[in-house]
mmCIF file of C-alpha atoms in Angstrom:
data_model
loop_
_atom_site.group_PDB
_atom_site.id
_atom_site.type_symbol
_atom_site.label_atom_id
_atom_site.label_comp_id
_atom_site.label_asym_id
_atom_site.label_seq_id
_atom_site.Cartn_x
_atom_site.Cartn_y
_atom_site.Cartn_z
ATOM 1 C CA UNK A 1 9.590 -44.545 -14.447
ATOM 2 C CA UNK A 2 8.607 -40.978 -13.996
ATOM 3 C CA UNK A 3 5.070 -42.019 -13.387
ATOM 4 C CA UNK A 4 6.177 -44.743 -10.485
ATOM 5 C CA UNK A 5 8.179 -41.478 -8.986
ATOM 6 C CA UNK A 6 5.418 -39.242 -9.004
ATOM 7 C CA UNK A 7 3.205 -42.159 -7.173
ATOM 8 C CA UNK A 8 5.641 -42.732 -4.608
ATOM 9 C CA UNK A 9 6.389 -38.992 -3.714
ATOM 10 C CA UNK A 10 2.092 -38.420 -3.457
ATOM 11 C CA UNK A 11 2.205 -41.289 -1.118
ATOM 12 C CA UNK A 12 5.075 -39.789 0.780
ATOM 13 C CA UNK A 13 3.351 -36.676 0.755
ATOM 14 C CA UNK A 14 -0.382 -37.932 1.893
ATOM 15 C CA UNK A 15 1.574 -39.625 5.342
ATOM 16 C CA UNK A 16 3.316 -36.473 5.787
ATOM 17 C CA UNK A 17 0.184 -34.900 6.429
ATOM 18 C CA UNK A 18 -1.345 -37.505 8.391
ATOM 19 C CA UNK A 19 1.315 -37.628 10.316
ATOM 20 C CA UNK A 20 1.221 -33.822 11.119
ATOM 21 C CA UNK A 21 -2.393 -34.114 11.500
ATOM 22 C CA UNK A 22 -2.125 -36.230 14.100
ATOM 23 C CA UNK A 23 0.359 -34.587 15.866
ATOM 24 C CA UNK A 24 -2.148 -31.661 16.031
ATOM 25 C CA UNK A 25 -5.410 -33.128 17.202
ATOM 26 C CA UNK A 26 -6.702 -32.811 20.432
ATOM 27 C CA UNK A 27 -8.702 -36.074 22.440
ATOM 28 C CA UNK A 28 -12.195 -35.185 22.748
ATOM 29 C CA UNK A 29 -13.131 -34.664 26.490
ATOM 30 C CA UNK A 30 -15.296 -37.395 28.502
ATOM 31 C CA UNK A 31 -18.752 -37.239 28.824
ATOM 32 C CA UNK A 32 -18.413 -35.995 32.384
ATOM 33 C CA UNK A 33 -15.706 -33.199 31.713
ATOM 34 C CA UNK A 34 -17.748 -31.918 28.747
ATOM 35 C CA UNK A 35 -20.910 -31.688 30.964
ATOM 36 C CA UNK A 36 -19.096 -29.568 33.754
ATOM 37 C CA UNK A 37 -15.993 -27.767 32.078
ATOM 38 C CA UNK A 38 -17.227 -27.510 28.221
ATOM 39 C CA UNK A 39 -15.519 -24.235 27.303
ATOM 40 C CA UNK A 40 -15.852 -21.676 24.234
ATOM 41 C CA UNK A 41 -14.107 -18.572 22.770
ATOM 42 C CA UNK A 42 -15.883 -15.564 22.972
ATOM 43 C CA UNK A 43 -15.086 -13.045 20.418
ATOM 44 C CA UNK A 44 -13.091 -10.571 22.545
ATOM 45 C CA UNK A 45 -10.198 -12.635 24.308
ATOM 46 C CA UNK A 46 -12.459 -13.869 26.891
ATOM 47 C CA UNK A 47 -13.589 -17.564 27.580
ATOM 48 C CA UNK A 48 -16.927 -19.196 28.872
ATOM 49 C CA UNK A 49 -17.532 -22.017 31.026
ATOM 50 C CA UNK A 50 -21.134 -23.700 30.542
ATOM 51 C CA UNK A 51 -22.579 -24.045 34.282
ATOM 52 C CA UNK A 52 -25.775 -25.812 33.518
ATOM 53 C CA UNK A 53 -27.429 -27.256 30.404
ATOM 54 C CA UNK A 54 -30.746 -28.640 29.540
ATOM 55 C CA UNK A 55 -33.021 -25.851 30.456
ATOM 56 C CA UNK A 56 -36.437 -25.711 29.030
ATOM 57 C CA UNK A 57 -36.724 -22.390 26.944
ATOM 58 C CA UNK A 58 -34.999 -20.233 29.673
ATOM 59 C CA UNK A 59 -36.251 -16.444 30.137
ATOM 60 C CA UNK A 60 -34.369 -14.373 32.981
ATOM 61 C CA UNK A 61 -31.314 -14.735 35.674
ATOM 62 C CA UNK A 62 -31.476 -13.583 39.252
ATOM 63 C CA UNK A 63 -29.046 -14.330 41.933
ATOM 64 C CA UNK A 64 -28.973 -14.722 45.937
ATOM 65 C CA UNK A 65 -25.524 -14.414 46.758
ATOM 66 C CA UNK A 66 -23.895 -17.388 44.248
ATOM 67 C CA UNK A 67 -27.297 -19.212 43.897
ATOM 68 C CA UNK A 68 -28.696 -18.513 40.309
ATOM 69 C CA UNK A 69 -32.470 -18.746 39.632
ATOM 70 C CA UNK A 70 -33.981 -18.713 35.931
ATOM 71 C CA UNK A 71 -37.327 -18.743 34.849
ATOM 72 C CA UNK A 72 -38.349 -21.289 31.955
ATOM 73 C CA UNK A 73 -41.268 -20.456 30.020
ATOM 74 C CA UNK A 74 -43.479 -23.222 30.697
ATOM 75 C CA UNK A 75 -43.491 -22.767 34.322
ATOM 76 C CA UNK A 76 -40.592 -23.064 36.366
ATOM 77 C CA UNK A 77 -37.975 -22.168 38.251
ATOM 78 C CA UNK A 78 -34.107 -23.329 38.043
ATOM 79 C CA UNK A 79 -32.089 -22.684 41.363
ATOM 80 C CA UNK A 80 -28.286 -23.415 40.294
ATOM 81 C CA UNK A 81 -26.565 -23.790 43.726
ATOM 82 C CA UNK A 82 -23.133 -24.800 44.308
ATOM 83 C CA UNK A 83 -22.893 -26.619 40.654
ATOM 84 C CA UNK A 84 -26.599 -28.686 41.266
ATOM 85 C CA UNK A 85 -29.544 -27.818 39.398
ATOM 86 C CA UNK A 86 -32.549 -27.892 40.918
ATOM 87 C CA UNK A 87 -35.893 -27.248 38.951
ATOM 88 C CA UNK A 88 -38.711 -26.061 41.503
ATOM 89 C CA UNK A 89 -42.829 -26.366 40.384
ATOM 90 C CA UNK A 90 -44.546 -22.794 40.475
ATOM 91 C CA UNK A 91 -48.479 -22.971 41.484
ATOM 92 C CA UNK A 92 -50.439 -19.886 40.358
ATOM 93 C CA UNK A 93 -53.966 -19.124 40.565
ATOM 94 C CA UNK A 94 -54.088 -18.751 36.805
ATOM 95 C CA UNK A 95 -52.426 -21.346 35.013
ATOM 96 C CA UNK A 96 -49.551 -20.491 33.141
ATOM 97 C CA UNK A 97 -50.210 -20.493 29.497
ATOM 98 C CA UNK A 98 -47.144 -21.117 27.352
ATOM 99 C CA UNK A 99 -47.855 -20.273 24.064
ATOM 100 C CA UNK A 100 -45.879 -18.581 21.237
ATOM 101 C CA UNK A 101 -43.883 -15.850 22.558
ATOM 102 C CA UNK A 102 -45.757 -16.559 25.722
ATOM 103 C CA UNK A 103 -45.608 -18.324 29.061
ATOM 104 C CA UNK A 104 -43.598 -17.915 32.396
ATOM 105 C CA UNK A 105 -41.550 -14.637 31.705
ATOM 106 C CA UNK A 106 -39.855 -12.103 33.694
ATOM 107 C CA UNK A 107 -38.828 -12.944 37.236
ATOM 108 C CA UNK A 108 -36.909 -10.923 39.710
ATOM 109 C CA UNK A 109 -36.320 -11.753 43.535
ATOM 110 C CA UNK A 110 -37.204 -9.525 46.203
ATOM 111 C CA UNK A 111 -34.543 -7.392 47.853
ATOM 112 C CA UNK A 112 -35.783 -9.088 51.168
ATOM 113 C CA UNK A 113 -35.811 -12.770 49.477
ATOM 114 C CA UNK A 114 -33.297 -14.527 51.903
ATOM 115 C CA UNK A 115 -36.165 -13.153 54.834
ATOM 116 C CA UNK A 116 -39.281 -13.333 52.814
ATOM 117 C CA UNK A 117 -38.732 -15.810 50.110
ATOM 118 C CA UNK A 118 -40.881 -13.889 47.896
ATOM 119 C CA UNK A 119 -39.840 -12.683 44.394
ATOM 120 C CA UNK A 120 -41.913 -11.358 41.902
ATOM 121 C CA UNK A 121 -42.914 -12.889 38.162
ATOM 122 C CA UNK A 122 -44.849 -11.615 35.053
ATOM 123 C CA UNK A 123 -46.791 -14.856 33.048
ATOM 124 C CA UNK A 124 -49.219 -15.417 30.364
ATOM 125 C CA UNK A 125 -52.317 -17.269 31.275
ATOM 126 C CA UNK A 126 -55.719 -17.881 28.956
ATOM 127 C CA UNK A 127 -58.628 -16.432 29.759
ATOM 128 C CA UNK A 128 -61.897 -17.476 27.756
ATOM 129 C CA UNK A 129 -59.264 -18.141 24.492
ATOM 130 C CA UNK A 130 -57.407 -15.034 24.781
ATOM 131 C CA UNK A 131 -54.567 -14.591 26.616
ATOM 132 C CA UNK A 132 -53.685 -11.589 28.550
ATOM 133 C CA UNK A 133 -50.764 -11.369 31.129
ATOM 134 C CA UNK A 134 -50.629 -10.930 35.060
ATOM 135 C CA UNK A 135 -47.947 -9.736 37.030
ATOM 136 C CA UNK A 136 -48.027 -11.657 40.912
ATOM 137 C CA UNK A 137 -45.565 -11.922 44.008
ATOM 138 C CA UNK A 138 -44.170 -15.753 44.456
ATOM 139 C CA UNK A 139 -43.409 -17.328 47.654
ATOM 140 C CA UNK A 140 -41.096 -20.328 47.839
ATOM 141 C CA UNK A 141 -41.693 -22.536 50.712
ATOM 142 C CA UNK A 142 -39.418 -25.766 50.829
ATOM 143 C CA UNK A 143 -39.429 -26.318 46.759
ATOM 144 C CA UNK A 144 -42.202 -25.135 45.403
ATOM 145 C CA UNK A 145 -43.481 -21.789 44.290
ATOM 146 C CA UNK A 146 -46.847 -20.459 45.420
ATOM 147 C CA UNK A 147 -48.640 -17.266 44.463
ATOM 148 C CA UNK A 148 -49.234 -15.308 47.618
ATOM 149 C CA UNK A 149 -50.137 -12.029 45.768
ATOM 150 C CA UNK A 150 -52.387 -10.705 42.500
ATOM 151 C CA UNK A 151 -50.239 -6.900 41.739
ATOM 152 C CA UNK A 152 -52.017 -6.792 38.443
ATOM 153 C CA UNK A 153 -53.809 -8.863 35.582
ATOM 154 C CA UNK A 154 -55.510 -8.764 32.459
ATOM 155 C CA UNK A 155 -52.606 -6.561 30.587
ATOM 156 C CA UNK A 156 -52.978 -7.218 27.132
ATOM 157 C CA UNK A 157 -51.237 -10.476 25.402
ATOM 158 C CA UNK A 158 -50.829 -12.452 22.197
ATOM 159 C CA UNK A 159 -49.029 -15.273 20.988
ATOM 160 C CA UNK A 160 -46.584 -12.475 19.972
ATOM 161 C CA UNK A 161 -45.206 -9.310 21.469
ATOM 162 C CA UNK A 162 -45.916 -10.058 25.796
ATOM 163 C CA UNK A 163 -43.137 -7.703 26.674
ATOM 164 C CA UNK A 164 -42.409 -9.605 30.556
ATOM 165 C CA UNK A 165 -39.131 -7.846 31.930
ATOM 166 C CA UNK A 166 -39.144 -7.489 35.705
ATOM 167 C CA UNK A 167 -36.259 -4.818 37.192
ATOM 168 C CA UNK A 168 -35.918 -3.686 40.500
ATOM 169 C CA UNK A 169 -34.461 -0.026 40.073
ATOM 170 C CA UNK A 170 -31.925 1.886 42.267
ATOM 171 C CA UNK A 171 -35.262 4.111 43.909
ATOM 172 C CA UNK A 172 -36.582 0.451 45.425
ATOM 173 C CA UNK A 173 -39.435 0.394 42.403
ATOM 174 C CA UNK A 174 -40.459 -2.756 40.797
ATOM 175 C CA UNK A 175 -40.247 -1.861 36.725
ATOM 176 C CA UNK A 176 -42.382 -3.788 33.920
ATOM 177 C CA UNK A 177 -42.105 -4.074 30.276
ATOM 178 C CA UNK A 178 -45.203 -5.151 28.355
ATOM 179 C CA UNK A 179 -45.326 -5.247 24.556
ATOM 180 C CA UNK A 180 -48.351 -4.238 22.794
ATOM 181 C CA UNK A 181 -49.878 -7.901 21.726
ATOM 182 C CA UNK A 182 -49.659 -7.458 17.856
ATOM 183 C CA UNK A 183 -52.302 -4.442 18.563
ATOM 184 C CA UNK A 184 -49.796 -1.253 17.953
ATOM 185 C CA UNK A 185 -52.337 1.474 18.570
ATOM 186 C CA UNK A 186 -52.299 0.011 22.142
ATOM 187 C CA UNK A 187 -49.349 1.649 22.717
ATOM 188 C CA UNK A 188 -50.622 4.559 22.638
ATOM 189 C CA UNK A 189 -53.288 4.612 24.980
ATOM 190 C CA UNK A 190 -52.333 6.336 28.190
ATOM 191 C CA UNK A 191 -55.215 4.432 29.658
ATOM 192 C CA UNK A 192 -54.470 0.457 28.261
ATOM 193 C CA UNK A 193 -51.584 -1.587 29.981
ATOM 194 C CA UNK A 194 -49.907 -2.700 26.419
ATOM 195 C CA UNK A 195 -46.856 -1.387 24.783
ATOM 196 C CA UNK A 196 -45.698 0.561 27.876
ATOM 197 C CA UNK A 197 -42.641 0.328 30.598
ATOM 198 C CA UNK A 198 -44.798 0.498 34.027
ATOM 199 C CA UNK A 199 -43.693 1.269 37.865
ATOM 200 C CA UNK A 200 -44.953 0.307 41.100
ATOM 201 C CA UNK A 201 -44.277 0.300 44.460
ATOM 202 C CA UNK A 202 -42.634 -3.354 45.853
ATOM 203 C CA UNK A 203 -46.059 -3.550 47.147
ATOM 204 C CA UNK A 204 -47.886 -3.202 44.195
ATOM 205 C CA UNK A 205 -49.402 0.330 44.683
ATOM 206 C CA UNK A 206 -48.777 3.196 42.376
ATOM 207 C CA UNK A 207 -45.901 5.412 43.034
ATOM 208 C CA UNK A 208 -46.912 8.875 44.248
ATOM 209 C CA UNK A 209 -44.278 10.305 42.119
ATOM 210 C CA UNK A 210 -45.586 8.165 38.834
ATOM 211 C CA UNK A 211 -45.841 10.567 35.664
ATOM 212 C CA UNK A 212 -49.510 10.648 35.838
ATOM 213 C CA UNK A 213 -51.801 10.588 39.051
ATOM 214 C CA UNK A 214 -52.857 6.954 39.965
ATOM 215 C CA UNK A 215 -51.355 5.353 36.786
ATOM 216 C CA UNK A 216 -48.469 2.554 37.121
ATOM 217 C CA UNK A 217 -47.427 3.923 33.030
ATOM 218 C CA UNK A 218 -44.020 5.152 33.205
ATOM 219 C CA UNK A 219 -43.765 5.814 29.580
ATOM 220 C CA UNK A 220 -45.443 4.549 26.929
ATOM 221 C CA UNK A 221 -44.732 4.624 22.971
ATOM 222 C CA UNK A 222 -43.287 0.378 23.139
ATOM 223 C CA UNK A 223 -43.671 -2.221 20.573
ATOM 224 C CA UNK A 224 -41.846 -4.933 22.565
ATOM 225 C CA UNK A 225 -39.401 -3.970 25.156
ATOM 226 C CA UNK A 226 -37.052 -7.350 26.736
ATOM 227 C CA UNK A 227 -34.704 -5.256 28.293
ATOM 228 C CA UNK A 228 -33.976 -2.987 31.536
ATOM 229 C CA UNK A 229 -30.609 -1.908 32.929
ATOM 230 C CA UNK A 230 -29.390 1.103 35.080
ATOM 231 C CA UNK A 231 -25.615 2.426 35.381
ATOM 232 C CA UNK A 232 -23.788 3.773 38.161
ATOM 233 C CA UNK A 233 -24.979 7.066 37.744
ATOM 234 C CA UNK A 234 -28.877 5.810 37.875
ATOM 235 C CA UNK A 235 -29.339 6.169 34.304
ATOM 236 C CA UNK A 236 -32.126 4.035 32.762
ATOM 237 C CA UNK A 237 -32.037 1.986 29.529
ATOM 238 C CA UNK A 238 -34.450 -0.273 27.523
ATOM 239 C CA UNK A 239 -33.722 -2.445 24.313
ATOM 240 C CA UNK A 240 -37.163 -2.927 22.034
ATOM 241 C CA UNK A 241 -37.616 -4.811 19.012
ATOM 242 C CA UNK A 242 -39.148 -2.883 15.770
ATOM 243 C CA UNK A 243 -41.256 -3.540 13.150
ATOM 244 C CA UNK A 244 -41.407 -6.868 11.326
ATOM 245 C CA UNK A 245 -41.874 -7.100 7.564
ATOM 246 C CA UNK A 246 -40.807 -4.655 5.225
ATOM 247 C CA UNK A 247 -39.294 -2.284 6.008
ATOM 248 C CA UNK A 248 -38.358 -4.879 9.098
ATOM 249 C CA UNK A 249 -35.354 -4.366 11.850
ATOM 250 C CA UNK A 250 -34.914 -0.890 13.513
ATOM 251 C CA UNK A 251 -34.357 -2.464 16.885
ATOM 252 C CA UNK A 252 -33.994 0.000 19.658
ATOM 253 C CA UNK A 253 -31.871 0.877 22.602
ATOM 254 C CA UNK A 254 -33.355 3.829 24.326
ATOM 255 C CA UNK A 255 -32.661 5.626 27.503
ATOM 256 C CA UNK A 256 -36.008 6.185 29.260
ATOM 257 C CA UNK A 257 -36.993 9.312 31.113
ATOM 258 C CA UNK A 258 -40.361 9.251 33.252
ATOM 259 C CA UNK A 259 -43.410 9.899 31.101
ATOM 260 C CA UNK A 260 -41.846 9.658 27.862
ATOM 261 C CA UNK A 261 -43.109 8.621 24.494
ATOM 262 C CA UNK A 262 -41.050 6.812 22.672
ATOM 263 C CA UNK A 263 -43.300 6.292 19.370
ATOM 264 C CA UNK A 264 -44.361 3.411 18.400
ATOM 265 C CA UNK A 265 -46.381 2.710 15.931
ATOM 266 C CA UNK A 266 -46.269 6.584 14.980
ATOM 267 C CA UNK A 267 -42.415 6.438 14.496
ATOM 268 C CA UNK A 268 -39.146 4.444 14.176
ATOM 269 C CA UNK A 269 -35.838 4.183 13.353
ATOM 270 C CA UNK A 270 -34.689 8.010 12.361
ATOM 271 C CA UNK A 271 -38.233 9.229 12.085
ATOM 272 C CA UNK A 272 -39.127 12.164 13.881
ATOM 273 C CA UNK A 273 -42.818 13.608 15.408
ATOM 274 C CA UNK A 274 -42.947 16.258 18.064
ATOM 275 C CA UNK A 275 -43.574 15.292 21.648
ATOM 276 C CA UNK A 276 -41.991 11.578 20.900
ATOM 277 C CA UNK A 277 -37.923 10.655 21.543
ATOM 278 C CA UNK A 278 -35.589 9.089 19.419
ATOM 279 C CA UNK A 279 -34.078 5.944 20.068
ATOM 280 C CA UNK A 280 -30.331 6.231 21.202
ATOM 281 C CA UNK A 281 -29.512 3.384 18.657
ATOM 282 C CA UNK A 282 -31.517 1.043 16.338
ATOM 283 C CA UNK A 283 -30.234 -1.226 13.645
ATOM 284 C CA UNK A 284 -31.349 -0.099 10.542
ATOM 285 C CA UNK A 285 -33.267 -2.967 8.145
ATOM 286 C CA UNK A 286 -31.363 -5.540 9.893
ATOM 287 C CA UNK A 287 -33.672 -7.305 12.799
ATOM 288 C CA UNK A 288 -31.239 -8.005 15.593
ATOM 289 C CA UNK A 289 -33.960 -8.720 18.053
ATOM 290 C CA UNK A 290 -32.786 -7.507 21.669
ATOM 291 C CA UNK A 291 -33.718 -8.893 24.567
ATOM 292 C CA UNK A 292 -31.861 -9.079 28.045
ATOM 293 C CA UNK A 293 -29.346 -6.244 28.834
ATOM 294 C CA UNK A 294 -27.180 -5.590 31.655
ATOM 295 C CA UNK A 295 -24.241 -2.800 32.356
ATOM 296 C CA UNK A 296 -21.089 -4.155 33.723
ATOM 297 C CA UNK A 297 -18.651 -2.536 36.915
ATOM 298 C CA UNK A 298 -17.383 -0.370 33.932
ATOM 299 C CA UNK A 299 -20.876 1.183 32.461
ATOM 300 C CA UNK A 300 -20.434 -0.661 29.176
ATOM 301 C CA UNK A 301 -23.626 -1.714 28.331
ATOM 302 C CA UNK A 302 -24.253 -5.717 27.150
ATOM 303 C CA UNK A 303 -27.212 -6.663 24.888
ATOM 304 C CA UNK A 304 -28.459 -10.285 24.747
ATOM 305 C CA UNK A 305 -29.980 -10.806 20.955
ATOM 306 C CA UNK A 306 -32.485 -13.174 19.882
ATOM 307 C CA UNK A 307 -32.298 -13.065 15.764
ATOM 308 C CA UNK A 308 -28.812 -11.364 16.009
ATOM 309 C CA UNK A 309 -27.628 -14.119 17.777
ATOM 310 C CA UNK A 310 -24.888 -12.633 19.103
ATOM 311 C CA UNK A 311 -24.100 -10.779 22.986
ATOM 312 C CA UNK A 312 -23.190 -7.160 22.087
ATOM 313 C CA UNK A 313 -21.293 -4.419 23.829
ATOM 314 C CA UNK A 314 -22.905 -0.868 23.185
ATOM 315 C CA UNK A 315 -20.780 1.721 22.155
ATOM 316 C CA UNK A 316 -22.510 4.279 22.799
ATOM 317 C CA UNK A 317 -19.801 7.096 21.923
ATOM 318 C CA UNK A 318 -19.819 5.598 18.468
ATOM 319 C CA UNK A 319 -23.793 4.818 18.363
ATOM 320 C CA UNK A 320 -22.699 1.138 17.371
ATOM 321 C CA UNK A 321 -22.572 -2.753 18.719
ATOM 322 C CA UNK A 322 -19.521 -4.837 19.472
ATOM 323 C CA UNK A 323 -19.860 -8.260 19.271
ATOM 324 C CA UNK A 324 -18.559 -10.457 22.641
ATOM 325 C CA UNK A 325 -20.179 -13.650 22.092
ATOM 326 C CA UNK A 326 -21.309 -15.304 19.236
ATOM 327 C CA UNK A 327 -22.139 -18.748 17.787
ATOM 328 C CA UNK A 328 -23.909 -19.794 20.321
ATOM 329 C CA UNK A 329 -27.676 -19.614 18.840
ATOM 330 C CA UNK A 330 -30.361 -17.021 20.420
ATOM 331 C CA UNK A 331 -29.402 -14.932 23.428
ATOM 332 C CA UNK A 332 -32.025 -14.183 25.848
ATOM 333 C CA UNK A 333 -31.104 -12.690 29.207
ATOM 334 C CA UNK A 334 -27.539 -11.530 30.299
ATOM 335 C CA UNK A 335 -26.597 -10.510 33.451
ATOM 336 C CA UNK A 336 -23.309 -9.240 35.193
ATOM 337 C CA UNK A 337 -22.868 -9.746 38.487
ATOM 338 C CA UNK A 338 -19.378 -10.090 40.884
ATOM 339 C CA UNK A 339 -17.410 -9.196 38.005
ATOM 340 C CA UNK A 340 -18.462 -12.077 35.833
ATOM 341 C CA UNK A 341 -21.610 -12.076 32.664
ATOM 342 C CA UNK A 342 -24.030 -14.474 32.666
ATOM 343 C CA UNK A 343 -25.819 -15.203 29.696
ATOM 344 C CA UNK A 344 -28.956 -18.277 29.064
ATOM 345 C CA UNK A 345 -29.471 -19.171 25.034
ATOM 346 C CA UNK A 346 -32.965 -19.578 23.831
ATOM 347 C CA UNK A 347 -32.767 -21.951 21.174
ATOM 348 C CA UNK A 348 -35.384 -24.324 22.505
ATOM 349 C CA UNK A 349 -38.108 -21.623 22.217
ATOM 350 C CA UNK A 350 -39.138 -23.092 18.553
ATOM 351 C CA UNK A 351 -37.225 -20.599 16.506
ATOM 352 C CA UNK A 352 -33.997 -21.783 17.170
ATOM 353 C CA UNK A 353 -31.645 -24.730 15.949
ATOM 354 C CA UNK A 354 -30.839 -26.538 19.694
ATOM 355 C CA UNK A 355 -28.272 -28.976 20.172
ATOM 356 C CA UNK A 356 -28.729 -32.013 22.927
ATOM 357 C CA UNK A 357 -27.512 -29.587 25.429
ATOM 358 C CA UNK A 358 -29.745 -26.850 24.554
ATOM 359 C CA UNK A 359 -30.281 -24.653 26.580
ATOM 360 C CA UNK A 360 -27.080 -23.602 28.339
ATOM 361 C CA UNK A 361 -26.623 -20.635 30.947
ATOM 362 C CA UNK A 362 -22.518 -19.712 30.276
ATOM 363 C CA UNK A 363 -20.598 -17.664 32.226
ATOM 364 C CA UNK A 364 -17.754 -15.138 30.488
ATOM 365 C CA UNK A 365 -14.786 -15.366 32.428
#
């Protein structure tokens, strides 16, 4: 009898929780809502809305106005406009070469582009079996993409460590970060393109005001640098990835001065050497990977990460990294602009884990 009981109150039991289970679920949304209004918690209190999906190993956000454009790294360019994506051929006179960490890179639009329709791009191409990098000025007539200008070429390049960020500062210069292609002594050659953060005119001339006479090197001392950002007060700041292997990590934010040397491969992390600057942060023996980073309306700093996986505020104050965003997969370009951050994953770049709607640009709200 006390065996039937103890059946019959498990039963009773089991539906209870079905029942309450049931009571809790959500329906799943259709295929059409999940496209367009597919939402996410961020880990602050914030939300994100996905605005496009499907891109092809994404690399950097501009913006005209509310019209988005992102580079993908085999060779094209994404104009998001009024909730339509629109992928638009680029022609170069050197073939893009996407390879490892290489391809179609850093893109930025000109501050003339709704005039000129020019904008200007760093990409990887192969020359004789090794590949170096070029930096050009893009025009876009009707769809399409055309070279209309060679600013430099032949900078150094690998399947690893291209550098490939494109800024326009607040003094109306075009900035450049190139890595130093696996070769670290490059970086410290004044006179060799790799492992540096250069400047040039918007016409592709050397600054008279450069650090050194006749040289686009702004500062030198870079292993891979994916990130420029300025605040309100014209403040400028890099992110750079460190060493790999052992002792691995010590990922860097830094805040560059003209001319500096910031180290690499002499120093890193907390080592010091006279004549070469610290970082302002790095992350110890845990490889974070930055990439993209952007400063908000409030001069907190944002950091897109790649093997961190994760969008980061900077506290600078406290020399450490609050995490926004996260689950997600690899972050590799982050923008803020009218109030809102943009951010594009990366998980379709061959390290990551992509789902079928990899890769996503989402918007924090």
């Amino acid at each position: 009898m006390l065996d039937l009981k103890q059946k019959m109150f498990g039963m009773m039991f089991t539906a209870a929780l079905l029942f309450l289970a049931a009571c809790t679920s959500q329906s799943s949304p259709s295929a059409e809502e999940g496209a367009q209004e597919e939402r996410g918690e961020a880990a602050s209190d914030s939300s994100y809305q996905v605005l496009a999906e499907q891109l092809r190993t994404p690399w950097s956000i501009d913006f005209d106005g509310e019209t988005i454009y992102i580079s993908e790294r085999e060779g094209n360019i994404v104009q998001i406009k009024d909730g339509t994506l629109n992928r638009q051929s680029v022609h170069t006179e050197k073939p893009v070469s996407h390879q490892g960490e290489g391809g179609f890179l850093g893109f930025a639009l000109a501050p003339d582009f709704r005039d000129s329709g020019k904008a200007f791009a760093y990409h990887t191409y192969d020359q004789g079996g090794t590949l170096l990098n070029r930096l050009v000025l893009l025009e876009l007539k009707g769809n399409q993409w055309t070279e209309s200008q060679v600013f430099l070429e032949s900078i150094p390049g690998s399947n690893v460590h291209n550098g490939g960020r494109i800024a326009i500062g607040p003094d109306e210069m075009l900035y450049v970060t190139t890595g130093d292609s696996g070769e670290g002594d490059l970086a410290q050659n004044q006179e060799n393109l790799a492992g540096k953060i250069l400047r040039l005119t918007l016409d592709g001339k050397v600054p008279a005001d450069n650090p050194t006479a006749g040289s686009y090197v702004y500062t030198l001392g870079h292993r891979n640098s994916q990130g420029l950002a300025w605040n309100s007060d014209g403040d400028f700041y890099s992110s750079e990835h460190g060493p790999s292997g052992t002792p691995g990590g010590h990922d860097e934010i830094n805040e560059i001065t003209a001319g500096s040397n910031y180290g690499w491969p002499e120093i890193y992390g907390d080592d010091t050497l006279e004549g070469m600057e610290l970082p302002l942060y790095h992350s110890g023996e845990t490889a974070i990977a930055p990439s993209g980073i952007a400063f908000d309306e409030q001069d907190r700093l944002y950091v897109a990460t790649l093997r961190g996986q994760k969008l980061y505020r900077f506290q600078q104050e406290k020399t450490a990294l609050e995490t926004v965003l996260e689950g997600e997969g690899r972050l590799r370009d982050v923008k803020v602009h009218n109030g809102k951050t943009y951010v594009i994953t990366n998980n379709t770049d061959g390290r990551g884990v992509p789902s079928d709607q990899d890769d996503r640009l989402l918007v924090l709200e």
